[in-house]
JSON list of C-alpha atoms in Angstrom, two decimals:
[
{"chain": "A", "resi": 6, "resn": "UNK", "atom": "CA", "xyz": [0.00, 0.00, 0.00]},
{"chain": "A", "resi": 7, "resn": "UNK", "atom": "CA", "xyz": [2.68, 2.38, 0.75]},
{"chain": "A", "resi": 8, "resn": "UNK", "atom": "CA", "xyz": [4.44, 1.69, -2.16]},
{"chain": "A", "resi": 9, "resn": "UNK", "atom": "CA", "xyz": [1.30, 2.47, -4.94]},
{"chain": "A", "resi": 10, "resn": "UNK", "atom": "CA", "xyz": [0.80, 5.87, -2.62]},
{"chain": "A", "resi": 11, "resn": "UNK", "atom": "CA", "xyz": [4.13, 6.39, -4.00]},
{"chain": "A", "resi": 12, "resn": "UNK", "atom": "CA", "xyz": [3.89, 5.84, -7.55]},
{"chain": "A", "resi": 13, "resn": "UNK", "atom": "CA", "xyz": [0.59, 7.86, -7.33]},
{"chain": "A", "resi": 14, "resn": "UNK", "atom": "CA", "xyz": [1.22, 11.22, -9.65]},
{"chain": "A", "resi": 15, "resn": "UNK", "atom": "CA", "xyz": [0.06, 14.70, -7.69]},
{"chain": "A", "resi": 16, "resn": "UNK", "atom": "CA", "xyz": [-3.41, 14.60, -9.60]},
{"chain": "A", "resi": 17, "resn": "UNK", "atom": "CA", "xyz": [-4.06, 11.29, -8.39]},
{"chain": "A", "resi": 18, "resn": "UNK", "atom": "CA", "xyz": [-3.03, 12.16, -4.94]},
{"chain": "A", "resi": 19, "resn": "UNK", "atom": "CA", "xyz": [-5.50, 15.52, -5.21]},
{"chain": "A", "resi": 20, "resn": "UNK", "atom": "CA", "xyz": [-8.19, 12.95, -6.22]},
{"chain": "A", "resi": 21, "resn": "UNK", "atom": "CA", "xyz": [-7.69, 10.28, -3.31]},
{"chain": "A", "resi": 22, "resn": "UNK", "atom": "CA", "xyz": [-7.35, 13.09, -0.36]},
{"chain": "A", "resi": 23, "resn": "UNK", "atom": "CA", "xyz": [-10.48, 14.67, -2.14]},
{"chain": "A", "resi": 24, "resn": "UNK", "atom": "CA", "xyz": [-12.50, 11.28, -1.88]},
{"chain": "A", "resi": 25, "resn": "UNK", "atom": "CA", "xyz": [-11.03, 10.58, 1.52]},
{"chain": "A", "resi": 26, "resn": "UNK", "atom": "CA", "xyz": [-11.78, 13.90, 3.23]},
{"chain": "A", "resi": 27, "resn": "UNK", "atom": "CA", "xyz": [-16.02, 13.43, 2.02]},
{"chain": "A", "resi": 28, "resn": "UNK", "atom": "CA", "xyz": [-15.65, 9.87, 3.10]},
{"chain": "A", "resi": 29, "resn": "UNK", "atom": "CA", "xyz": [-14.43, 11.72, 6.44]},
{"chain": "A", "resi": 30, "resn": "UNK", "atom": "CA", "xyz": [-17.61, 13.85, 5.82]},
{"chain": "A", "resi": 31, "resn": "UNK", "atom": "CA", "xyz": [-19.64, 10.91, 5.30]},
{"chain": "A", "resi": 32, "resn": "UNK", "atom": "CA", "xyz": [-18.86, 9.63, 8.66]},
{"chain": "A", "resi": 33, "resn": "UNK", "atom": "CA", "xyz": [-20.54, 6.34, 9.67]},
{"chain": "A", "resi": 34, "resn": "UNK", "atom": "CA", "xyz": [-23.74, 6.86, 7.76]},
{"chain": "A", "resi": 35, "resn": "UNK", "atom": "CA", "xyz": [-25.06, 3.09, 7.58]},
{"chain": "A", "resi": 36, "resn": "UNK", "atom": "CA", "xyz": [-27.45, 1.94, 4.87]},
{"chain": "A", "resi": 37, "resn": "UNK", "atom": "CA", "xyz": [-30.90, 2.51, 6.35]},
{"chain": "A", "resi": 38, "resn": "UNK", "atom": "CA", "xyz": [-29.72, 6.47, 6.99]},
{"chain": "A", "resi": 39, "resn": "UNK", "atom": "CA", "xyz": [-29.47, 6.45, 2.82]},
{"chain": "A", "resi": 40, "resn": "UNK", "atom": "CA", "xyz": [-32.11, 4.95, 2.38]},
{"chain": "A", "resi": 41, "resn": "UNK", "atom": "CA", "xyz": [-34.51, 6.82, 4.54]},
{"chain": "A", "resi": 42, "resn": "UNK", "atom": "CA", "xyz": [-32.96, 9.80, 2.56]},
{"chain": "A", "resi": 43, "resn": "UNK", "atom": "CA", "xyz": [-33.90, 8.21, -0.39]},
{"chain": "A", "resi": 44, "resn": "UNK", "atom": "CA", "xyz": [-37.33, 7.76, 0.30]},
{"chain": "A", "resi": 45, "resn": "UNK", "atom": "CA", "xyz": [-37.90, 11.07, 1.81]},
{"chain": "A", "resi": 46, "resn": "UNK", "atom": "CA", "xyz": [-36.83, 12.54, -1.52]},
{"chain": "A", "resi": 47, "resn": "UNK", "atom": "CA", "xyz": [-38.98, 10.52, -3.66]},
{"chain": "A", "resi": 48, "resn": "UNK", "atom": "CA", "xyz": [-42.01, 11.13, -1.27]},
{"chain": "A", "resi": 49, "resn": "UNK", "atom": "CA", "xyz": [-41.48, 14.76, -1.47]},
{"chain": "A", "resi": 50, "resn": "UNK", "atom": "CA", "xyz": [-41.17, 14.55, -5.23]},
{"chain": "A", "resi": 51, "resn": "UNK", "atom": "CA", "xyz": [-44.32, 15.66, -7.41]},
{"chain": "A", "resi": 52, "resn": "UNK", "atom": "CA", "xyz": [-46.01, 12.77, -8.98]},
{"chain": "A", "resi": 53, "resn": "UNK", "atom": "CA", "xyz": [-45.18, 11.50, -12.52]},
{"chain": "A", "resi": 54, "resn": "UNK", "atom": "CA", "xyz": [-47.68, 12.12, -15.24]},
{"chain": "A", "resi": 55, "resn": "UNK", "atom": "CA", "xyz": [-49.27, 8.85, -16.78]},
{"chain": "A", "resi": 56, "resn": "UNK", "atom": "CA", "xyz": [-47.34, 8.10, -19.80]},
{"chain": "A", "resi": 57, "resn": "UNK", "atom": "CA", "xyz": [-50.03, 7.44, -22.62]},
{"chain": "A", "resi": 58, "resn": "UNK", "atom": "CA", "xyz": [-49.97, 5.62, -26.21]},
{"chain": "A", "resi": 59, "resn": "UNK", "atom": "CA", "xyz": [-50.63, 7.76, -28.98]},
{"chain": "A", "resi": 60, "resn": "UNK", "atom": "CA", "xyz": [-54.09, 6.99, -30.24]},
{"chain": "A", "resi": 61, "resn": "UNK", "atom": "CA", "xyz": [-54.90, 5.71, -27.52]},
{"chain": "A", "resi": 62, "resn": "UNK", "atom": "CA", "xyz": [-58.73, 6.32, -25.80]},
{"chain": "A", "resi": 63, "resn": "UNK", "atom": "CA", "xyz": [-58.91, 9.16, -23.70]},
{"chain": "A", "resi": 64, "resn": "UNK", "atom": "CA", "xyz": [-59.33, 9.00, -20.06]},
{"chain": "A", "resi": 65, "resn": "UNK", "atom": "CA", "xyz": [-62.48, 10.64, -18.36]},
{"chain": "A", "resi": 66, "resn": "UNK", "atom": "CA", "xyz": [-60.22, 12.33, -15.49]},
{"chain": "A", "resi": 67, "resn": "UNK", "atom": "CA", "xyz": [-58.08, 14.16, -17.61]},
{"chain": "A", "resi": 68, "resn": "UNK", "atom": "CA", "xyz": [-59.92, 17.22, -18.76]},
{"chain": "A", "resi": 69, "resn": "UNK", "atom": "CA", "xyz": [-57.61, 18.48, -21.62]},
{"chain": "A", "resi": 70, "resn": "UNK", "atom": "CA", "xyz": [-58.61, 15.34, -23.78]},
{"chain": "A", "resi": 71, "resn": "UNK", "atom": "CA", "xyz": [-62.18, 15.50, -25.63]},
{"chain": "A", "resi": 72, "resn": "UNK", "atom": "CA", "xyz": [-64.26, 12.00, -26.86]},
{"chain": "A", "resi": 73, "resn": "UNK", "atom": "CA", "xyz": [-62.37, 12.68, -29.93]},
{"chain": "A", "resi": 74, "resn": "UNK", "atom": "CA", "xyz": [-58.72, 12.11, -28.57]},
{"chain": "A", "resi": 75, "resn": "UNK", "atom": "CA", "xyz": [-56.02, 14.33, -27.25]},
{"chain": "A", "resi": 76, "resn": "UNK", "atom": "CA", "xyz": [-55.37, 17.49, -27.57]},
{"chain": "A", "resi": 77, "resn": "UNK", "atom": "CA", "xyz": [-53.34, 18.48, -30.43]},
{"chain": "A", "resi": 78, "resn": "UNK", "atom": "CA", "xyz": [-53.41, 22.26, -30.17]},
{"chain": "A", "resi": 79, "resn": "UNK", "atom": "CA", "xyz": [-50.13, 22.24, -28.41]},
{"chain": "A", "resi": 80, "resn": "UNK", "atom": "CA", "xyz": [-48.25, 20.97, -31.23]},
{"chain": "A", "resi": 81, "resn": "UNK", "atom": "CA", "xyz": [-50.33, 22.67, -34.21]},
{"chain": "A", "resi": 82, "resn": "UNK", "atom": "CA", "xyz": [-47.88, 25.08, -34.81]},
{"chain": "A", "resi": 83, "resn": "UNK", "atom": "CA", "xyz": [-44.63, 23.05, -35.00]},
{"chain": "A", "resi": 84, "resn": "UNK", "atom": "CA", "xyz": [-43.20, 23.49, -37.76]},
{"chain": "A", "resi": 85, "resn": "UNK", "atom": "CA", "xyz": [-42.37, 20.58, -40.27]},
{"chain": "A", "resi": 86, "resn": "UNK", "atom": "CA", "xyz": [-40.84, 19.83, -43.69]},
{"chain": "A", "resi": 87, "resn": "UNK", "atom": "CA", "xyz": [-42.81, 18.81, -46.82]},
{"chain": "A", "resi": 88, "resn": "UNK", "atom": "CA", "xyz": [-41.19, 17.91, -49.82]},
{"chain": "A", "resi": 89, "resn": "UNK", "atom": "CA", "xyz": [-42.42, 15.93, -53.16]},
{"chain": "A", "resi": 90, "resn": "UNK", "atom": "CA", "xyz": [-40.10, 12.98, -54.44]},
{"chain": "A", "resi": 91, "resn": "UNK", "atom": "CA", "xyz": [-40.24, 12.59, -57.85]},
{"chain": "A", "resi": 92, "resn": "UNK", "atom": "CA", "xyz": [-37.83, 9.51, -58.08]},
{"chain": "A", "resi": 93, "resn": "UNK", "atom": "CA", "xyz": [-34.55, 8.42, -57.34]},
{"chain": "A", "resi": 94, "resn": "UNK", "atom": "CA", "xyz": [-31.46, 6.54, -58.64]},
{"chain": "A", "resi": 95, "resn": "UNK", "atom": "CA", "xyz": [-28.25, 4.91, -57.15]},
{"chain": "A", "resi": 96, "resn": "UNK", "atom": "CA", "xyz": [-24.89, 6.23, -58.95]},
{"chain": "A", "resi": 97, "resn": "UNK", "atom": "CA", "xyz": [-21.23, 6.12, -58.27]},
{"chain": "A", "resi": 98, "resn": "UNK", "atom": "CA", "xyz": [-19.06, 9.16, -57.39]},
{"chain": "A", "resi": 99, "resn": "UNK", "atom": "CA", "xyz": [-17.31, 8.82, -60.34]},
{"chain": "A", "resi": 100, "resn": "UNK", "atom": "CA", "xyz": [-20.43, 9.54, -62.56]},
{"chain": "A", "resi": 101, "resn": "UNK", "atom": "CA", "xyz": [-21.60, 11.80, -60.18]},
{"chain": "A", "resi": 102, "resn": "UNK", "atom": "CA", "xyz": [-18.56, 13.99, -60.56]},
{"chain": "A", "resi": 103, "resn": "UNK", "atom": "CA", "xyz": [-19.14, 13.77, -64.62]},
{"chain": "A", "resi": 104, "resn": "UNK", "atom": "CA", "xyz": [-22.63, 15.49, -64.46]},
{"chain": "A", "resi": 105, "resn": "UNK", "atom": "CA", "xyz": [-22.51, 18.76, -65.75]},
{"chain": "A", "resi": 106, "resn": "UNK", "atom": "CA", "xyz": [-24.82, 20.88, -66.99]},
{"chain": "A", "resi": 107, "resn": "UNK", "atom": "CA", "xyz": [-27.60, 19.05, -70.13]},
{"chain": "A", "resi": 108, "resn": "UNK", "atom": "CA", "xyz": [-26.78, 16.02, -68.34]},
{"chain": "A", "resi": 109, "resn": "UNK", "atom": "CA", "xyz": [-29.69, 13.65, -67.86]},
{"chain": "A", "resi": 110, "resn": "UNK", "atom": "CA", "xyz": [-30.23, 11.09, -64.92]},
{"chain": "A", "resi": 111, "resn": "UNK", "atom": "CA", "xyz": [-32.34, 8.15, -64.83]},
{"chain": "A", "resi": 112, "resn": "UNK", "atom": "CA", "xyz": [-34.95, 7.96, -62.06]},
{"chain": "A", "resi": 113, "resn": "UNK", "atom": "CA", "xyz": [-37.20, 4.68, -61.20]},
{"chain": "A", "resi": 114, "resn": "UNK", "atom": "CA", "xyz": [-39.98, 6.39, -61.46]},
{"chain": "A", "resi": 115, "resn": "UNK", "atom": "CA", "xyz": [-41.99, 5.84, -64.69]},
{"chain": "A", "resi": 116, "resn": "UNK", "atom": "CA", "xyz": [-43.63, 9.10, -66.44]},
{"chain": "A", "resi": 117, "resn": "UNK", "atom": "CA", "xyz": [-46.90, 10.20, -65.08]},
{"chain": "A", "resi": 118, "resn": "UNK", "atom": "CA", "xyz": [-46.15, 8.35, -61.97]},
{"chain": "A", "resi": 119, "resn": "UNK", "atom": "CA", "xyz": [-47.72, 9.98, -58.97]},
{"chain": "A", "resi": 120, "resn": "UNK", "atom": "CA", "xyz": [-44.78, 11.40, -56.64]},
{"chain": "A", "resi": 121, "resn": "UNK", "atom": "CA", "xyz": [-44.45, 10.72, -53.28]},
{"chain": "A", "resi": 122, "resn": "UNK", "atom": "CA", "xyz": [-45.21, 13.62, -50.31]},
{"chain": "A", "resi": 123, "resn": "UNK", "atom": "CA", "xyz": [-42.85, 13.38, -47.77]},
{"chain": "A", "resi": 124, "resn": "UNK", "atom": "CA", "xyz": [-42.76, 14.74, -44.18]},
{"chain": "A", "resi": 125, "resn": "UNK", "atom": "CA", "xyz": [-39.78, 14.93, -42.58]},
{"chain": "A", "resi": 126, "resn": "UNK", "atom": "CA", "xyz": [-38.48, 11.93, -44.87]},
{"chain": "A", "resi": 127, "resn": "UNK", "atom": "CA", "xyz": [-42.17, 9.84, -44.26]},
{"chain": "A", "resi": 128, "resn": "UNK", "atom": "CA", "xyz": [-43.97, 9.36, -46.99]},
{"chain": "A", "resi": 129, "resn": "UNK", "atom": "CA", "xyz": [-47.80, 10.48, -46.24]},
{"chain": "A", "resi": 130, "resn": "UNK", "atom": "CA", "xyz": [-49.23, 11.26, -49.74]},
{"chain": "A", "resi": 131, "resn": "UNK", "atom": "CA", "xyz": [-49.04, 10.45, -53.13]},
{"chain": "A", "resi": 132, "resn": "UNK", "atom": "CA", "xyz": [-49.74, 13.40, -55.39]},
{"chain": "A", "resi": 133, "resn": "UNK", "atom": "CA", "xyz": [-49.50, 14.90, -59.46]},
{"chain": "A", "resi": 134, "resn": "UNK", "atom": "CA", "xyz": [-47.56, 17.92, -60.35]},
{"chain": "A", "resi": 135, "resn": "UNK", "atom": "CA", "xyz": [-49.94, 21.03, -61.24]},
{"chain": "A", "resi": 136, "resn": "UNK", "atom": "CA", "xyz": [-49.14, 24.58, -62.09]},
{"chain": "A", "resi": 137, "resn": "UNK", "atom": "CA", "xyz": [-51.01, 27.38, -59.55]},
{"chain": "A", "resi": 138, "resn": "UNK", "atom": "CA", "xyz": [-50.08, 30.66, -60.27]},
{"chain": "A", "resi": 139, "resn": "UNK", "atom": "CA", "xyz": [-46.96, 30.11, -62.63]},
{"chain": "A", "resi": 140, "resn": "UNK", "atom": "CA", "xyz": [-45.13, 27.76, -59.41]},
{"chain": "A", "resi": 141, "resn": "UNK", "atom": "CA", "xyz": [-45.24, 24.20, -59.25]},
{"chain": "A", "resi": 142, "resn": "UNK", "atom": "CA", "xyz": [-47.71, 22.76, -56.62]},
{"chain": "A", "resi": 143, "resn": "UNK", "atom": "CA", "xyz": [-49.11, 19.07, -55.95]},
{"chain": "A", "resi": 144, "resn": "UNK", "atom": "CA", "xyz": [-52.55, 17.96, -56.32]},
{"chain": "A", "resi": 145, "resn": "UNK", "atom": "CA", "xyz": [-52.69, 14.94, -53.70]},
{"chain": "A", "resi": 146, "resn": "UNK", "atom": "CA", "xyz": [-54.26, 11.55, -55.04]},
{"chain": "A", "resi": 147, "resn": "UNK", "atom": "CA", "xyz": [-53.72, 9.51, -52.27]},
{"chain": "A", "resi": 148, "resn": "UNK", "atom": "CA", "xyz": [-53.13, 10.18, -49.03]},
{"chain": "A", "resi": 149, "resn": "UNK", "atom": "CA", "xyz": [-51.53, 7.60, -46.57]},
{"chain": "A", "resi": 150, "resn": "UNK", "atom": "CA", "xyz": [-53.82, 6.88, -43.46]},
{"chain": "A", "resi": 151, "resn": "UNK", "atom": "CA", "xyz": [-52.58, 8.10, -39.97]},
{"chain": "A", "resi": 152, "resn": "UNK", "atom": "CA", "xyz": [-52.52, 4.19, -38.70]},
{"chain": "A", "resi": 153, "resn": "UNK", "atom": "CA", "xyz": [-50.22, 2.89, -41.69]},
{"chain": "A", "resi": 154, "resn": "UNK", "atom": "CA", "xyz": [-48.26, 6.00, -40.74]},
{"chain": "A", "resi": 155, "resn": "UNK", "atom": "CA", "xyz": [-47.72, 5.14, -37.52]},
{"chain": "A", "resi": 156, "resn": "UNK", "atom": "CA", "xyz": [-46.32, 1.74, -38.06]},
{"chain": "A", "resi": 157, "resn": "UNK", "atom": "CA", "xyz": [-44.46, 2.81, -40.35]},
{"chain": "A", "resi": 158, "resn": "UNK", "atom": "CA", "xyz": [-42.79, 4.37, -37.36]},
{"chain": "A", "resi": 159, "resn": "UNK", "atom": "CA", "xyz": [-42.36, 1.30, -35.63]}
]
């Protein structure tokens, strides 16, 4: 023992006297003293909120939720990304670095083939390109239930 306290370097030695002096602190505090500190922490702790599935139906004590489900108003005005896939295609860098300009890339889409609506990279809607007020805008053809969304997420 006294010959590791002497290979010890001077940070290792600040750390030991550091632990030793709240061990000192510490005293003789035996196992039930921690634990009734334990328990007298989580008693005076507020009490967790039910965790509850999404979809789920609601509960009559809860007052924010309606017959029709929860409350969505709180997260209304999240903001998300939409964006409209019209195909895609697997190259190598070394093509990739020949595109230039007239270049033309083969998708997998056929033409005339709806194009997927995305969300934040999850596909909700299927849709056909349309022109409103000379910009590009989507005319949705199909639009993905919110069930087959959600396991899609699982």
């Amino acid at each position: 023992m006294a010959d590791e306290k002497e290979n010890m370097t001077s940070e290792e030695q600040a750390l030991a006297d550091e632990w030793a002096s709240a061990l000192a602190e510490a005293g003789d505090a035996s196992q039930d003293d921690i634990d009734a500190l334990m328990n007298q922490a989580s008693a005076s702790a507020p009490p967790k909120a039910p965790i509850e599935e999404f979809g789920a139906s609601p509960r009559p004590n809860n007052p924010r939720q309606t017959l029709d489900g929860p409350n969505l108003d709180v997260i209304l005005d999240i903001p998300v990304t939409i964006s409209m896939e019209v195909g895609s295609t697997e190259i190598n860098i070394r093509n990739l670095l020949q595109l230039n300009q007239g270049s033309v890339v083969e998708l997998d889409r056929l033409a005339g083939e709806p194009l997927d609506v995305l969300v934040n990279g999850t596909l909700i809607a299927h849709g056909e390109v349309v022109v409103v007020n000379e910009k590009f805008g989507i005319r949705l053809t199909d639009v993905i239930s919110p069930s087959e969304r959600i396991q899609k997420l699982r």
